[in-house]
Short mmCIF file of C-alpha atoms and ligand atoms in Angstrom, two decimals:
data_model
loop_
_atom_site.label_atom_id
_atom_site.label_comp_id
_atom_site.label_asym_id
_atom_site.label_seq_id
_atom_site.Cartn_x
_atom_site.Cartn_y
_atom_site.Cartn_z
CA MET A 1 0.00 0.00 0.00
CA ALA A 2 1.06 3.57 -0.46
CA ILE A 3 0.17 6.99 0.79
CA LEU A 4 -0.66 9.15 -2.22
CA PRO A 5 -0.41 12.95 -2.49
CA ILE A 6 -3.82 14.60 -2.16
CA ILE A 7 -4.67 17.30 -4.71
CA LYS A 8 -5.42 20.63 -3.05
CA ALA A 9 -7.84 23.21 -4.45
CA PRO A 10 -7.77 25.19 -6.62
CA ASP A 11 -6.90 22.55 -9.22
CA PRO A 12 -8.69 21.85 -12.52
CA ARG A 13 -8.50 18.09 -11.89
CA LEU A 14 -11.02 18.47 -9.05
CA LYS A 15 -13.58 19.67 -11.63
CA ARG A 16 -13.19 16.65 -13.84
CA ARG A 17 -15.95 14.04 -14.08
CA SER A 18 -14.71 10.55 -13.19
CA GLU A 19 -15.26 7.51 -15.42
CA PRO A 20 -17.11 4.36 -14.31
CA VAL A 21 -15.00 1.32 -13.51
CA ALA A 22 -15.69 -1.41 -16.09
CA VAL A 23 -13.91 -4.32 -14.43
CA VAL A 24 -13.23 -4.76 -10.72
CA ASP A 25 -9.73 -6.20 -10.82
CA ARG A 26 -6.56 -6.24 -8.75
CA ASP A 27 -5.65 -2.75 -9.96
CA VAL A 28 -8.94 -1.37 -8.62
CA ARG A 29 -8.47 -3.16 -5.28
CA ARG A 30 -4.94 -1.80 -4.98
CA GLN A 31 -6.16 1.71 -5.78
CA LEU A 32 -8.84 1.45 -3.07
CA ALA A 33 -6.32 0.15 -0.51
CA ASP A 34 -3.96 3.05 -1.29
CA MET A 35 -6.82 5.53 -1.03
CA LEU A 36 -7.87 4.14 2.35
CA GLU A 37 -4.32 4.35 3.69
CA THR A 38 -4.03 7.91 2.34
CA MET A 39 -7.34 8.89 3.98
CA TYR A 40 -6.36 7.45 7.38
CA ALA A 41 -2.97 9.18 7.22
CA ALA A 42 -4.46 12.58 6.37
CA PRO A 43 -6.53 12.00 8.62
CA GLY A 44 -9.98 12.17 7.06
CA VAL A 45 -13.33 10.36 6.92
CA GLY A 46 -13.70 10.17 3.14
CA LEU A 47 -11.67 10.34 -0.06
CA SER A 48 -12.47 10.06 -3.77
CA ALA A 49 -10.05 8.80 -6.42
CA ILE A 50 -10.00 12.13 -8.25
CA GLN A 51 -8.47 13.70 -5.13
CA VAL A 52 -5.40 11.57 -5.77
CA GLY A 53 -5.50 12.35 -9.49
CA VAL A 54 -7.33 9.22 -10.68
CA ALA A 55 -10.54 9.97 -12.63
CA ARG A 56 -12.31 6.69 -11.81
CA ARG A 57 -15.50 6.28 -9.80
CA LEU A 58 -13.97 5.02 -6.56
CA ILE A 59 -14.48 6.30 -3.02
CA VAL A 60 -13.41 5.23 0.46
CA ILE A 61 -15.09 6.24 3.72
CA ASP A 62 -14.70 5.50 7.42
CA VAL A 63 -16.82 7.51 9.83
CA ALA A 64 -16.09 5.29 12.88
CA LYS A 65 -14.62 7.15 15.84
CA ALA A 66 -12.19 5.75 18.40
CA PRO A 67 -12.59 3.72 20.59
CA ASP A 68 -14.88 2.00 18.06
CA ALA A 69 -13.16 -0.33 15.62
CA PRO A 70 -12.42 1.07 12.15
CA ALA A 71 -15.27 0.55 9.66
CA PRO A 72 -13.73 1.07 6.24
CA LEU A 73 -16.04 1.27 3.24
CA LYS A 74 -14.79 0.92 -0.33
CA LEU A 75 -17.31 1.82 -3.00
CA ILE A 76 -16.98 1.35 -6.75
CA ASN A 77 -19.31 3.23 -9.15
CA PRO A 78 -21.48 4.51 -6.26
CA GLU A 79 -24.75 6.22 -7.11
CA ILE A 80 -27.48 7.74 -5.00
CA ILE A 81 -30.72 5.93 -5.83
CA GLU A 82 -32.88 7.53 -3.11
CA GLN A 83 -32.62 10.58 -0.92
CA SER A 84 -34.77 11.92 1.89
CA GLY A 85 -36.95 14.96 1.37
CA ASP A 86 -35.78 16.45 4.64
CA THR A 87 -32.43 18.17 4.71
CA ILE A 88 -29.89 19.13 7.35
CA LEU A 89 -27.37 21.96 7.61
CA THR A 90 -24.00 20.79 8.98
CA GLU A 91 -20.42 21.92 8.91
CA GLU A 92 -18.34 20.17 6.29
CA GLY A 93 -14.70 20.01 5.27
CA CYS A 94 -12.65 18.32 2.57
CA LEU A 95 -9.11 16.94 2.38
CA SER A 96 -8.61 19.02 -0.77
CA PHE A 97 -9.49 22.16 1.25
CA PRO A 98 -7.37 21.77 4.38
CA GLU A 99 -8.54 23.78 7.39
CA GLN A 100 -11.56 25.17 5.52
CA PHE A 101 -15.01 24.42 6.89
CA ALA A 102 -18.46 25.64 5.95
CA GLU A 103 -22.08 24.75 6.57
CA VAL A 104 -23.74 22.86 3.72
CA THR A 105 -27.37 21.74 3.40
CA ARG A 106 -27.89 18.19 2.18
CA PRO A 107 -30.58 15.49 2.37
CA THR A 108 -30.52 13.82 5.79
CA ALA A 109 -30.57 10.25 4.48
CA VAL A 110 -29.61 8.47 1.26
CA VAL A 111 -29.61 5.04 -0.31
CA VAL A 112 -26.51 4.31 -2.36
CA ARG A 113 -25.96 1.48 -4.83
CA TYR A 114 -22.39 0.44 -5.61
CA LEU A 115 -20.08 -2.44 -6.43
CA ASP A 116 -17.94 -3.95 -3.71
CA GLU A 117 -14.38 -5.24 -4.15
CA GLN A 118 -15.70 -8.56 -5.45
CA GLY A 119 -17.74 -6.76 -8.09
CA GLU A 120 -21.03 -7.56 -6.29
CA ILE A 121 -23.87 -5.04 -6.37
CA ARG A 122 -24.57 -3.67 -2.89
CA THR A 123 -27.07 -1.25 -1.43
CA LEU A 124 -26.31 0.95 1.57
CA ARG A 125 -28.84 2.96 3.58
CA ALA A 126 -27.26 5.78 5.51
CA ASP A 127 -28.07 8.78 7.63
CA GLY A 128 -26.04 11.10 9.85
CA LEU A 129 -22.37 11.61 9.08
CA LEU A 130 -22.21 8.61 6.75
CA ALA A 131 -25.01 9.98 4.54
CA ARG A 132 -23.26 13.34 4.38
CA CYS A 133 -19.93 11.78 3.59
CA LEU A 134 -21.38 9.61 0.81
CA GLN A 135 -22.98 12.64 -0.84
CA HIS A 136 -19.79 14.69 -0.53
CA GLU A 137 -17.60 11.96 -2.07
CA ILE A 138 -20.07 11.11 -4.86
CA ASP A 139 -20.11 14.84 -5.70
CA HIS A 140 -16.34 14.63 -6.22
CA LEU A 141 -16.93 11.97 -8.90
CA GLU A 142 -19.04 14.56 -10.77
CA GLY A 143 -16.30 17.15 -10.43
CA LYS A 144 -18.22 19.01 -7.75
CA VAL A 145 -16.69 20.28 -4.51
CA PHE A 146 -18.53 21.37 -1.35
CA VAL A 147 -17.78 25.09 -1.74
CA GLU A 148 -20.10 25.12 -4.78
CA TYR A 149 -23.02 24.92 -2.32
CA LEU A 150 -21.95 28.14 -0.62
CA SER A 151 -22.82 31.74 -1.40
CA PRO A 152 -20.47 33.40 -3.92
CA LEU A 153 -19.09 35.55 -1.11
CA LYS A 154 -18.23 32.66 1.19
CA ARG A 155 -16.97 30.53 -1.69
CA GLY A 156 -14.74 33.36 -2.88
CA MET A 157 -13.26 33.76 0.59
CA ILE A 158 -12.34 30.09 0.82
CA LEU A 159 -10.94 29.93 -2.72
CA ARG A 160 -8.79 33.02 -2.15
CA LYS A 161 -7.41 31.51 1.04
CA MET A 162 -6.64 28.25 -0.77
CA ALA A 163 -4.91 30.07 -3.65
CA LYS A 164 -2.83 31.99 -1.14
CA VAL A 165 -1.77 28.82 0.71
CA LYS A 166 -0.71 27.35 -2.63
CA ARG A 167 1.38 30.37 -3.55
CA LEU A 168 3.16 30.18 -0.21
CA ALA A 169 3.87 26.44 -0.49
CA PRO A 170 3.96 25.56 -4.21
CA ALA A 171 6.04 22.43 -3.62
CA GLU A 172 3.29 20.88 -1.54
CA ALA A 173 0.81 21.08 -4.39
NI1 NI B 201 -13.85 16.29 -0.32
#
């Protein structure tokens, strides 16, 4: 396994739409393992492949908190097939936007269909942090980042801060 560099905003790659995975093979499983290791090291609760520069529809999530055991999820070609009518406003962050947080409104609960590492179709019902995380990561696969839900003013503030951080530490990008 390997820890991969995470792309930081602003970066055009984060706006790219990711391609579906046609065959779940060893390459895909290795990519997911690397993504999970990268996410834990960051540390974070979710990561999409595009955040490590790979435009394939892969995400990893673990919303378990110590002292609970880790509960890693690896999802291939995930799609939201149902979402609740009620929504919730909660603070959100992103590993591609370090130290930036903002409140985003999203449906409270979702049902997601995906392929597991064996290529089997699975369905996952989620609410709370897991539902939020699934929506955030699936957005990444569409080239959408959480700041797009914010007002232009708030979004502009965050993007200017990110651009400034990048100018100060170009090697880290
Ligand atoms: Ni993110």
